PDB file of C-alpha atoms in Angstrom:
ATOM      1  CA  UNK A1444      -4.797 -18.061  -8.534  1.00  0.00           C
ATOM      2  CA  UNK A1445      -1.261 -19.479  -8.690  1.00  0.00           C
ATOM      3  CA  UNK A1446      -0.539 -18.205  -5.169  1.00  0.00           C
ATOM      4  CA  UNK A1447      -3.720 -19.861  -3.947  1.00  0.00           C
ATOM      5  CA  UNK A1448      -2.701 -23.234  -5.367  1.00  0.00           C
ATOM      6  CA  UNK A1449       0.831 -22.894  -4.015  1.00  0.00           C
ATOM      7  CA  UNK A1450      -0.530 -22.187  -0.517  1.00  0.00           C
ATOM      8  CA  UNK A1451      -2.743 -25.260  -0.782  1.00  0.00           C
ATOM      9  CA  UNK A1452       0.197 -27.428  -1.863  1.00  0.00           C
ATOM     10  CA  UNK A1453       2.449 -26.123   0.924  1.00  0.00           C
ATOM     11  CA  UNK A1454      -0.204 -26.654   3.590  1.00  0.00           C
ATOM     12  CA  UNK A1455      -0.922 -30.151   2.266  1.00  0.00           C
ATOM     13  CA  UNK A1456       2.758 -31.057   2.357  1.00  0.00           C
ATOM     14  CA  UNK A1457       3.117 -29.723   5.906  1.00  0.00           C
ATOM     15  CA  UNK A1458       0.173 -31.762   7.148  1.00  0.00           C
ATOM     16  CA  UNK A1459       1.440 -34.918   5.438  1.00  0.00           C
ATOM     17  CA  UNK A1460       4.810 -34.528   7.164  1.00  0.00           C
ATOM     18  CA  UNK A1461       3.066 -34.205  10.529  1.00  0.00           C
ATOM     19  CA  UNK A1462       1.001 -37.315   9.836  1.00  0.00           C
ATOM     20  CA  UNK A1463      -2.306 -35.525  10.271  1.00  0.00           C
ATOM     21  CA  UNK A1464      -5.462 -37.026   8.781  1.00  0.00           C
ATOM     22  CA  UNK A1465      -6.672 -36.051   5.322  1.00  0.00           C
ATOM     23  CA  UNK A1466      -9.583 -34.064   6.787  1.00  0.00           C
ATOM     24  CA  UNK A1467      -7.353 -31.213   7.933  1.00  0.00           C
ATOM     25  CA  UNK A1468      -6.098 -30.248   4.436  1.00  0.00           C
ATOM     26  CA  UNK A1469      -9.715 -30.117   3.237  1.00  0.00           C
ATOM     27  CA  UNK A1470     -10.658 -27.780   6.088  1.00  0.00           C
ATOM     28  CA  UNK A1471      -7.642 -25.580   5.388  1.00  0.00           C
ATOM     29  CA  UNK A1472      -8.428 -25.568   1.667  1.00  0.00           C
ATOM     30  CA  UNK A1473     -12.012 -24.469   2.351  1.00  0.00           C
ATOM     31  CA  UNK A1474     -10.872 -21.690   4.698  1.00  0.00           C
ATOM     32  CA  UNK A1475      -8.377 -20.334   2.164  1.00  0.00           C
ATOM     33  CA  UNK A1476     -11.022 -20.578  -0.566  1.00  0.00           C
ATOM     34  CA  UNK A1477     -13.557 -18.710   1.592  1.00  0.00           C
ATOM     35  CA  UNK A1478     -11.074 -15.864   2.162  1.00  0.00           C
ATOM     36  CA  UNK A1479     -10.365 -15.578  -1.560  1.00  0.00           C
ATOM     37  CA  UNK A1480     -14.077 -15.527  -2.430  1.00  0.00           C
ATOM     38  CA  UNK A1481     -14.686 -12.742   0.108  1.00  0.00           C
ATOM     39  CA  UNK A1482     -11.835 -10.701  -1.402  1.00  0.00           C
ATOM     40  CA  UNK A1483     -13.162 -11.157  -4.929  1.00  0.00           C
ATOM     41  CA  UNK A1484     -16.797 -10.522  -3.955  1.00  0.00           C
ATOM     42  CA  UNK A1485     -16.005  -6.957  -2.846  1.00  0.00           C
ATOM     43  CA  UNK A1486     -14.477  -5.987  -6.211  1.00  0.00           C
ATOM     44  CA  UNK A1487     -17.682  -5.649  -8.297  1.00  0.00           C
ATOM     45  CA  UNK A1488     -19.359  -3.540  -5.606  1.00  0.00           C
ATOM     46  CA  UNK A1489     -16.412  -1.132  -5.487  1.00  0.00           C
ATOM     47  CA  UNK A1490     -16.291  -0.941  -9.280  1.00  0.00           C
ATOM     48  CA  UNK A1491     -20.012  -0.177  -9.609  1.00  0.00           C
ATOM     49  CA  UNK A1492     -19.741   2.525  -6.949  1.00  0.00           C
ATOM     50  CA  UNK A1493     -16.835   4.209  -8.740  1.00  0.00           C
ATOM     51  CA  UNK A1494     -18.579   3.940 -12.114  1.00  0.00           C
ATOM     52  CA  UNK A1495     -21.803   5.422 -10.736  1.00  0.00           C
ATOM     53  CA  UNK A1496     -19.919   8.370  -9.179  1.00  0.00           C
ATOM     54  CA  UNK A1497     -18.156   9.012 -12.487  1.00  0.00           C
ATOM     55  CA  UNK A1498     -21.425   8.932 -14.429  1.00  0.00           C
ATOM     56  CA  UNK A1499     -23.057  11.334 -11.962  1.00  0.00           C
ATOM     57  CA  UNK A1500     -20.184  13.814 -12.371  1.00  0.00           C
ATOM     58  CA  UNK A1501     -20.334  13.608 -16.172  1.00  0.00           C
ATOM     59  CA  UNK A1502     -24.120  14.017 -16.295  1.00  0.00           C
ATOM     60  CA  UNK A1503     -24.011  16.996 -13.924  1.00  0.00           C
ATOM     61  CA  UNK A1504     -21.318  18.685 -16.057  1.00  0.00           C
ATOM     62  CA  UNK A1505     -23.301  18.070 -19.254  1.00  0.00           C
ATOM     63  CA  UNK A1506     -26.543  19.411 -17.780  1.00  0.00           C
ATOM     64  CA  UNK A1507     -24.955  22.532 -16.294  1.00  0.00           C
TER      65      UNK A1507
END
């Protein structure tokens, strides 16, 4: 999360130096946020898949 905030601060400072309107930092912030959410959203699905595979292996070993 710290890296995310630092990227936001750096981008905001760069746009202020260039004299760009305040709308651009908001758009950049939303794009960076969207990327982070997509990265995080994949984690639970991967975890559940790995857990399910582990449980299947254990159950098969116990039943055999």
